[in-house]
Coordinates of C-alpha atoms and ligand atoms in Angstrom, one line a residue:
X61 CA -20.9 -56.0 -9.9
X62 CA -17.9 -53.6 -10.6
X63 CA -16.1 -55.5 -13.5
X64 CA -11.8 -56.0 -13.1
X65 CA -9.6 -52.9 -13.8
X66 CA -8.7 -53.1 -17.4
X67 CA -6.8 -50.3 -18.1
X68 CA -6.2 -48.6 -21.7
X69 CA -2.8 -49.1 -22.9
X70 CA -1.2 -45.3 -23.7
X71 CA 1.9 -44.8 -25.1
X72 CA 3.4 -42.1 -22.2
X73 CA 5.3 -39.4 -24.0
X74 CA 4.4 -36.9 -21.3
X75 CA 6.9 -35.6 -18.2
X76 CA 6.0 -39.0 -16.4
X77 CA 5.6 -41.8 -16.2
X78 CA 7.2 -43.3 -18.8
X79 CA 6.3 -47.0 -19.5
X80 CA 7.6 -48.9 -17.5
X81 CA 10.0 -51.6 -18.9
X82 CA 8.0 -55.0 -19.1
X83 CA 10.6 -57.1 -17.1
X84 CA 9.7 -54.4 -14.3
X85 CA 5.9 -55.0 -14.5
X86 CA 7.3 -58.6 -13.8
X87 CA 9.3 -58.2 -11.1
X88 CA 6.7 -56.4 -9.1
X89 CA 4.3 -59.4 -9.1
X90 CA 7.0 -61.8 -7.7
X91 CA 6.6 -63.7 -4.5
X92 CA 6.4 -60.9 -1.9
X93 CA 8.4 -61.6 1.3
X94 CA 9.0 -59.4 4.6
X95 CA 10.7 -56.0 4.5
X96 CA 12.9 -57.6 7.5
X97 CA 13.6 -61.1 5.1
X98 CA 17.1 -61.9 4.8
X99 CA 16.0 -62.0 1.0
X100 CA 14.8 -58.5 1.0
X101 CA 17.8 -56.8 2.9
X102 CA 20.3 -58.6 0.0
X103 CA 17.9 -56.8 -1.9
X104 CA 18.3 -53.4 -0.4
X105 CA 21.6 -54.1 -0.5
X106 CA 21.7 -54.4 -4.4
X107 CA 19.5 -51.6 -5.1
X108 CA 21.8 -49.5 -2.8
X109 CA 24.6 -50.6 -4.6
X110 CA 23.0 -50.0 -8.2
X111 CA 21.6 -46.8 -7.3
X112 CA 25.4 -45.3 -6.2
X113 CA 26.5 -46.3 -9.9
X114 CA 23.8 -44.8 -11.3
X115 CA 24.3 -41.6 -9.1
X116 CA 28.2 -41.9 -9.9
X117 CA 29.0 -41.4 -6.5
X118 CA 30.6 -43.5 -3.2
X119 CA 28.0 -41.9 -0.8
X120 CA 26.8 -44.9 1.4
X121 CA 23.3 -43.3 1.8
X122 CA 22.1 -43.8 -1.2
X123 CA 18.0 -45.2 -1.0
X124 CA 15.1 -45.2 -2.5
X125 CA 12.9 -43.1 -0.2
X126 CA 9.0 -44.5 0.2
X127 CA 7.6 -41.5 -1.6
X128 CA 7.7 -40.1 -5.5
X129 CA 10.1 -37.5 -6.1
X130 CA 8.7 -34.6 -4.1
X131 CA 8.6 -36.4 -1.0
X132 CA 12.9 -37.3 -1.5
X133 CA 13.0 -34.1 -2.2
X134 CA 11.2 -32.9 0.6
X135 CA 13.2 -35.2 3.0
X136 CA 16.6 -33.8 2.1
X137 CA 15.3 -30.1 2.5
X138 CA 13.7 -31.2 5.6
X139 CA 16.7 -32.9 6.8
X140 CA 19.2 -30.4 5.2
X141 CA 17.3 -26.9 6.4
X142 CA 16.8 -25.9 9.6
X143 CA 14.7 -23.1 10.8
X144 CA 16.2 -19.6 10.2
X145 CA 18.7 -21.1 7.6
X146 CA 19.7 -19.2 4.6
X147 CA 18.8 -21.1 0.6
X148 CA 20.0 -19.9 -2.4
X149 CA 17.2 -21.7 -4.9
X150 CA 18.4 -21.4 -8.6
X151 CA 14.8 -20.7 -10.5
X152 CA 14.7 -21.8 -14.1
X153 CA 10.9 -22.6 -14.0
X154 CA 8.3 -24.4 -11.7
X155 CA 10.3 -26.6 -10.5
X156 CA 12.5 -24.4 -9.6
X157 CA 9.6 -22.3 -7.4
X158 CA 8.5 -25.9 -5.8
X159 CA 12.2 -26.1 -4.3
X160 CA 11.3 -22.8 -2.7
X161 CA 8.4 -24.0 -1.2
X162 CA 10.2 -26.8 0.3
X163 CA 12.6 -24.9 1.6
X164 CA 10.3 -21.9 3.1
X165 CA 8.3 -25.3 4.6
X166 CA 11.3 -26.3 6.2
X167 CA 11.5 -23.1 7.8
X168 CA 14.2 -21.7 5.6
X169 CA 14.7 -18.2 4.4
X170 CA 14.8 -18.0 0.7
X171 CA 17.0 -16.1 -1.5
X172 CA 16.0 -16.3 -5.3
X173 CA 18.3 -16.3 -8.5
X174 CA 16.0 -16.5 -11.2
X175 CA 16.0 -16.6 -14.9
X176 CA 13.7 -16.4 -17.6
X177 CA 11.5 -20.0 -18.8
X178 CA 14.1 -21.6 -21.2
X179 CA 17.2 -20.1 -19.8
X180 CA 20.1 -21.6 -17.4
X181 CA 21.8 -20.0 -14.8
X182 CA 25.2 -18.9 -15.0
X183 CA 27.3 -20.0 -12.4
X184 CA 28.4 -17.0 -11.9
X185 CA 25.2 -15.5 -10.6
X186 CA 25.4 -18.0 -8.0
X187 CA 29.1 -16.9 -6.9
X188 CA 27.6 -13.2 -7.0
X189 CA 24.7 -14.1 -4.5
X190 CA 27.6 -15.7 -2.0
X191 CA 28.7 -12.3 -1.8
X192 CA 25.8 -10.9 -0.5
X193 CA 26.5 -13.3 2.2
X194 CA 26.5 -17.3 3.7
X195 CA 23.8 -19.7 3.0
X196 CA 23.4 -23.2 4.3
X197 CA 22.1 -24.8 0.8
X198 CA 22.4 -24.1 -2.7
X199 CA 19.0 -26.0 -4.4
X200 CA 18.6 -26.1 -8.1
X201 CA 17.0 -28.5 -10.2
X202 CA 19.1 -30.3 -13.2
X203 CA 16.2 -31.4 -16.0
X204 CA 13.6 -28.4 -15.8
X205 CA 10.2 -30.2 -16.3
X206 CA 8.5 -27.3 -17.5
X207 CA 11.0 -25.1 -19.7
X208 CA 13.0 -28.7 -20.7
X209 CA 16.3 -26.9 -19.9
X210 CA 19.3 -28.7 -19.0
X211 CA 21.1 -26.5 -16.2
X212 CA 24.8 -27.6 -16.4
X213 CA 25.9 -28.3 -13.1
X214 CA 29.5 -28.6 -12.9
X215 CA 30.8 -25.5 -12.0
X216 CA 28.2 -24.5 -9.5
X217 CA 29.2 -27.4 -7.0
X218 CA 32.7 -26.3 -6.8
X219 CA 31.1 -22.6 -6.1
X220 CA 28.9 -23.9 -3.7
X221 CA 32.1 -25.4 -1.6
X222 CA 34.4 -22.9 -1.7
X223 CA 31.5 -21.1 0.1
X224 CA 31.2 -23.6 2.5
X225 CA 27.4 -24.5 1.5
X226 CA 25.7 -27.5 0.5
X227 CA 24.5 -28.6 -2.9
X228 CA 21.1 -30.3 -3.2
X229 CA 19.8 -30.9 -6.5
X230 CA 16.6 -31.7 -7.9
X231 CA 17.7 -35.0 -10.3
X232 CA 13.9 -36.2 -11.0
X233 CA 14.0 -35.7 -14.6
X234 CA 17.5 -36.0 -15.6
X235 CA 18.3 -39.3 -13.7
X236 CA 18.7 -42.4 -16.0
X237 CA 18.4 -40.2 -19.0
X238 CA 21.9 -38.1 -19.1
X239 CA 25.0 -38.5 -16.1
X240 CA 24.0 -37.0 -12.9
X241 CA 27.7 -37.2 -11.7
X242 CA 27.0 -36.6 -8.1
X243 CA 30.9 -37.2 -6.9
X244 CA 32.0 -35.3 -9.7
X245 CA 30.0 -32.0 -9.9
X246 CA 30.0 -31.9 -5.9
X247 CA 27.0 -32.4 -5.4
X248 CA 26.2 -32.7 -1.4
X249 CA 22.3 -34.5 -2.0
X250 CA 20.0 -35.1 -4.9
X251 CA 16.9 -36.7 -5.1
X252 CA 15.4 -38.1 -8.0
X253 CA 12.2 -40.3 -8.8
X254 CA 11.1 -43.9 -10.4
X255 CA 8.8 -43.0 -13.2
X256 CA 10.6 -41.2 -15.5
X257 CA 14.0 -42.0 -17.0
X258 CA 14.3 -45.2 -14.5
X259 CA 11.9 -46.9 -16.4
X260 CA 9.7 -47.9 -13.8
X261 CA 6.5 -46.9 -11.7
X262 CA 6.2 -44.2 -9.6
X263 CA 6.1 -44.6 -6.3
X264 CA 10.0 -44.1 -4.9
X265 CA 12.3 -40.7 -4.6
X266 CA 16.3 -42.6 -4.8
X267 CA 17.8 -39.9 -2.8
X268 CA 22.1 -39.8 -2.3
X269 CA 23.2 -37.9 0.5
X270 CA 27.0 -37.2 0.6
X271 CA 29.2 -37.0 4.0
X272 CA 29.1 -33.4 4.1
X273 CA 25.3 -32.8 4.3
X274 CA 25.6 -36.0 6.7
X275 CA 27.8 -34.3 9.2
X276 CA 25.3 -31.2 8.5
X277 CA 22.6 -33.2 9.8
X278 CA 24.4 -34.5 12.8
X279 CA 24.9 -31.4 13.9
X280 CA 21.7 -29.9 13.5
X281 CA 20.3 -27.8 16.9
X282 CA 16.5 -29.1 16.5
X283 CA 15.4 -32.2 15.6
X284 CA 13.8 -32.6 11.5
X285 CA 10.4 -32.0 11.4
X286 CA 9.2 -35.3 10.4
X287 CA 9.1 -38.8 11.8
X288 CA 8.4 -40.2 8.8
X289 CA 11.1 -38.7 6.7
X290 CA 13.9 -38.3 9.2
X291 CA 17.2 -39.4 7.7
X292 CA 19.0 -40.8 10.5
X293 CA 15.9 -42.8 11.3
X294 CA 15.6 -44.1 8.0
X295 CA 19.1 -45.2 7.2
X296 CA 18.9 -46.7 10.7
X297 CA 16.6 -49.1 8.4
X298 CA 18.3 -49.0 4.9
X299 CA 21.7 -49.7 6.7
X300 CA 24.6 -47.2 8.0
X301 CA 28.2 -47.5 7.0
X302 CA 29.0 -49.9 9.9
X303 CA 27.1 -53.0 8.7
X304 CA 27.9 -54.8 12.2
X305 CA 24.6 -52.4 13.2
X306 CA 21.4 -54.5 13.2
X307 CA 18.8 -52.6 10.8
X308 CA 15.9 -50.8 13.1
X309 CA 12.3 -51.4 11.8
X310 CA 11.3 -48.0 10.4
X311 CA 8.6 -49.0 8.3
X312 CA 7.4 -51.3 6.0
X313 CA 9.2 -50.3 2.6
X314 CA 6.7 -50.9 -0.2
X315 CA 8.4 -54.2 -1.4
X316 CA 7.2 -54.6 -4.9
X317 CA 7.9 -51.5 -5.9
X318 CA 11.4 -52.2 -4.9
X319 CA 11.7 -55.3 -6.8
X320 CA 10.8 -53.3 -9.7
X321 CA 13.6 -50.5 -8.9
X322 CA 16.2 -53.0 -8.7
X323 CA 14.7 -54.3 -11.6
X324 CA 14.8 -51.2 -13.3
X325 CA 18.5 -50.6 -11.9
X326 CA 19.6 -53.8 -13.3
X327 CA 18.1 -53.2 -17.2
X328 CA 20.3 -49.6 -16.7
X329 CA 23.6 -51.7 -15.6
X330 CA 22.7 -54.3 -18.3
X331 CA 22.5 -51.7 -20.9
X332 CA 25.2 -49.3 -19.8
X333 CA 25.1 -45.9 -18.6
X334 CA 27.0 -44.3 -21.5
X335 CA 24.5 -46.6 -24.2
X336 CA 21.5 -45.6 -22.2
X337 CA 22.1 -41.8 -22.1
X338 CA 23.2 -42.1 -26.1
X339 CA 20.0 -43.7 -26.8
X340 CA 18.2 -41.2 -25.1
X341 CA 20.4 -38.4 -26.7
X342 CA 19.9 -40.3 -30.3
X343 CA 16.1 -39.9 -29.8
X344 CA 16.1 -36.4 -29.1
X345 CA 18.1 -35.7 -31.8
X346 CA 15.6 -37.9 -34.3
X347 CA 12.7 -36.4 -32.4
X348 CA 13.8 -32.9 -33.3
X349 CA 14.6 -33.8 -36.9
X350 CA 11.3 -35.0 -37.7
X351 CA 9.0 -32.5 -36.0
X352 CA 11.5 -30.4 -38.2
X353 CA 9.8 -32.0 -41.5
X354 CA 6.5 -31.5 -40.4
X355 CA 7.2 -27.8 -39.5
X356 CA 7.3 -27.9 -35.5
X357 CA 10.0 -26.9 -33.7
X358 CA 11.5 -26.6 -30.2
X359 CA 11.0 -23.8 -27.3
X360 CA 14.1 -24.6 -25.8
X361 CA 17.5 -22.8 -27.2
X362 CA 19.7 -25.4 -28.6
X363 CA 22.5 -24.8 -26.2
X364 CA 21.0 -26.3 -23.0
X365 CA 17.9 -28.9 -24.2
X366 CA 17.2 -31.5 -21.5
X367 CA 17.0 -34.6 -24.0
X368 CA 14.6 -36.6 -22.6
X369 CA 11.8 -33.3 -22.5
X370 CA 11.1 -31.8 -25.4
X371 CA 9.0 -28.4 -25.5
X372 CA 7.8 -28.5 -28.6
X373 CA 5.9 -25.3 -29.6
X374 CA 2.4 -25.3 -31.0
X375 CA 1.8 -23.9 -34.2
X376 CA -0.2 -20.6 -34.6
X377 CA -3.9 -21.3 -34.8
X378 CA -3.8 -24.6 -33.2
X379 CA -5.8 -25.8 -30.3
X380 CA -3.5 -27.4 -27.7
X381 CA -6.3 -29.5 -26.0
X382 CA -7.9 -30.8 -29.1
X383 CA -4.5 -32.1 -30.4
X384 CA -3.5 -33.9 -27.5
X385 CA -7.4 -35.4 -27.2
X386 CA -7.1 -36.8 -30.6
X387 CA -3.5 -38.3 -30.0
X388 CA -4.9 -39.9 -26.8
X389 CA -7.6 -41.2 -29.1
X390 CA -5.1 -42.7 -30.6
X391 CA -3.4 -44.3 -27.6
X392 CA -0.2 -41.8 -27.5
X393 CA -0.2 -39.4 -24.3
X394 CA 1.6 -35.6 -24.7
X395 CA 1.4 -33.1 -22.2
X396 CA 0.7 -29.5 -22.2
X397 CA 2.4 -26.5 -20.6
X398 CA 2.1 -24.7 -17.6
X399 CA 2.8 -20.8 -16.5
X400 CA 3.9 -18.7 -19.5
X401 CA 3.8 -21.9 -21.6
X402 CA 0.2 -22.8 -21.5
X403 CA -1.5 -23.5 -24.6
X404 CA 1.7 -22.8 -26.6
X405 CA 3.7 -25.6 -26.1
X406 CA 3.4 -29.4 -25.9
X407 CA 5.8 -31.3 -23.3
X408 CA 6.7 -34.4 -25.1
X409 CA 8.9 -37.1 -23.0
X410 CA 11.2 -39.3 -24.6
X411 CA 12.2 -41.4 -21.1
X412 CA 14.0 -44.6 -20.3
X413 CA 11.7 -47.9 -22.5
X414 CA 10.4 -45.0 -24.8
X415 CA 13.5 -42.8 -25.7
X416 CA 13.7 -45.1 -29.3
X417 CA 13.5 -44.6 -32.6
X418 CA 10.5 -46.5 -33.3
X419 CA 8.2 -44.6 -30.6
X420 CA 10.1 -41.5 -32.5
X421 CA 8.2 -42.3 -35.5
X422 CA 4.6 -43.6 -34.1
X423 CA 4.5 -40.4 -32.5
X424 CA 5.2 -38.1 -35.4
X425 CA 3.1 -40.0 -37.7
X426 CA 0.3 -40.0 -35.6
X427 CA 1.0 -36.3 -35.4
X428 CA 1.1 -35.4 -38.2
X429 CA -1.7 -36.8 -39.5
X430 CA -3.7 -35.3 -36.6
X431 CA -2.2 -32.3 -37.4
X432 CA -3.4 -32.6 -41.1
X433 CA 0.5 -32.0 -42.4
Ligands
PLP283 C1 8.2 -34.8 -12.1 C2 9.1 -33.9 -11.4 C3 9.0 -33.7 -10.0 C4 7.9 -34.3 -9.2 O1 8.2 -35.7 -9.0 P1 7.0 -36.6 -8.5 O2 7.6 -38.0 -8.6 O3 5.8 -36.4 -9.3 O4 6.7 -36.3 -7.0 C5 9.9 -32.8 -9.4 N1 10.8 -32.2 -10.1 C6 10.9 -32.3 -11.4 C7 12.0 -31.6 -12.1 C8 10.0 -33.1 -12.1 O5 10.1 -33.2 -13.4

């Protein structure tokens, strides 16, 4: 007879997921009721409402889409980018490439500005690229997974709307970990994702989609390329600004994993956004401090560090996959590196429950000891 899942219980320090908060965990197993249940559209209506604060921004469509990241961020590109349409993707690493991919599946015609792994773009490379001519979408990605840059965003949107595109931005990492100040920086759409700085599991892509890439899709000449992940059918279900519209069955949203969103929404209300993203700032900063002791440091130039992913490089002489064996051994999960960075660097998340100073230690005491430091 198979026996009952009994998971081990890791310690997730990698790029996602995080562990989720324990009051989530809860809240999924509550009473499940209809996705059409007066009691489940007052809670759309909170998550919507939790998720704008969180994004910083008014824009009614704001929804966790049934999908992790990728697929939110596959539904704005798929919504945003019609066939023959120009992109501008800002490449800082493999994320970076991934929105190209997205956009060259949606039938868009890519135009690159890259940088080296570890650097930011300048804003002023994007303005330069506008002059070669128009584009429909600017797409870059905020929290770069696989480099841990930070690409500061600001400047960009205003760029971006003076040239009459639309910002998208890639907000998996950086959500619930630092401000994503969608109003603020101008950002037209962003999609982020559950599992990482939320705090809870993965299984949702909260997208925000602004009025301008809303009248973009309204007036697009051939219909998105997906049922499933059309955005004027789906907010036809979430809600649209006029509330005296009955909500259309789309499909049935995956109910427990929104009752852990909300969940996960309310701990970030309960806490604050500005005492979140300190905490998570405070654990970098004690992070990098005591790998410092034990003689490890950071790939990442100082300047533009994404706080909640740390690339921290592996000493000469050191086996990457051995290390991380021996730490999962020990119940604590790092990741490794991909493209340039394999076997040179560790990816070591510090997101939403575990961006404290106590996981801070267990993890560099565990080590260094398996370091033999
Ligand atoms: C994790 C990650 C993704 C992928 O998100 P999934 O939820 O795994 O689909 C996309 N972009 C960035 C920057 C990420 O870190």
């Amino acid at each position: 007879m198979r026996a009952p899942l009994d998971p081990p219980e890791i310690l997730l320090l990698g790029p996602g997921p995080s562990n989720p908060h324990p009051a989530v965990s809860v809240a999924m197993s509550a009473p499940l009721v209809s996705h059409l249940d007066p009691f489940f559209l007052t809670v759309m209506e909170e998550t919507m409402t939790d998720l704008r604060a969180l994004y910083q921004t008014s824009n009614h469509h704001t929804v966790p889409i049934s999908a992790t990241g990728t697929g939110g961020l596959e539904t704005l590109m798929f919504n945003l980018v019609e066939p023959g349409d120009e992109v501008i993707v800002g490449g800082i690493g493999y994320f970076g490439q991934r929105l190209a991919e997205l956009a060259i599946a949606a039938g868009g015609v890519v135009r690159p500005v890259e940088v080296g792994w570890g650097e930011v773009l300048d804003p002023e490379a994007i303005a330069r690229e506008f002059e070669r001519g128009p584009a429909k979408v600017v797409a870059l990605v905020h929290a770069e997974t696989s480099t841990g840059a930070l690409q500061p965003l600001a400047d960009i949107g205003r760029i971006v709307r003076e040239n009459d595109s639309l910002l998208m931005v890639d907000a998996v990492t950086s959500l619930g970990g630092v401000a994503v100040d969608a109003d603020g920086w101008l950002i037209d759409a962003a999609g982020s994702c559950s599992q990482k700085c939320l705090g809870a599991p993965p299984g949702l892509g909260p997208i925000t989609v602004g009025p301008r890439a809303i009248d973009a899709i309204h007036h697009r000449s051939v219909p998105v390329a997906s049922w499933y992940f059309d955005l004027r059918r789906l907010f036809s279900y979430w809600g649209e600004e006029d509330s005296s519209r009955a909500r259309v069955f789309h499909h049935t949203a995956p109910i427990a994993n929104i009752y852990g969103f909300r969940e996960a929404l309310r701990l970030i209300h309960t806490e604050g956004m500005e005492a979140r993203f300190a905490r998570h700032q405070q654990a970098h900063d004690l992070l990098v401090a005591e790998l410092a002791e034990i003689g490890l440091g950071l790939f990442t130039p100082e300047t533009h560090r994404a706080p909640m992913l740390n690339i921290v490089e592996i000493p000469e002489g050191v086996d990457d996959a051995s290390i991380r064996g021996s730490m999962l051994e020990r119940g604590i999960e790092i990741s490794g590196a991909f493209g340039p960075l394999a076997g040179k660097a560790w990816r070591i998340g510090l997101m939403g429950t575990n961006a404290t100073a106590p996981v801070v230690s267990r993890l560099v005491s565990n080590l260094k000891e398996v370091l033999g430091r």
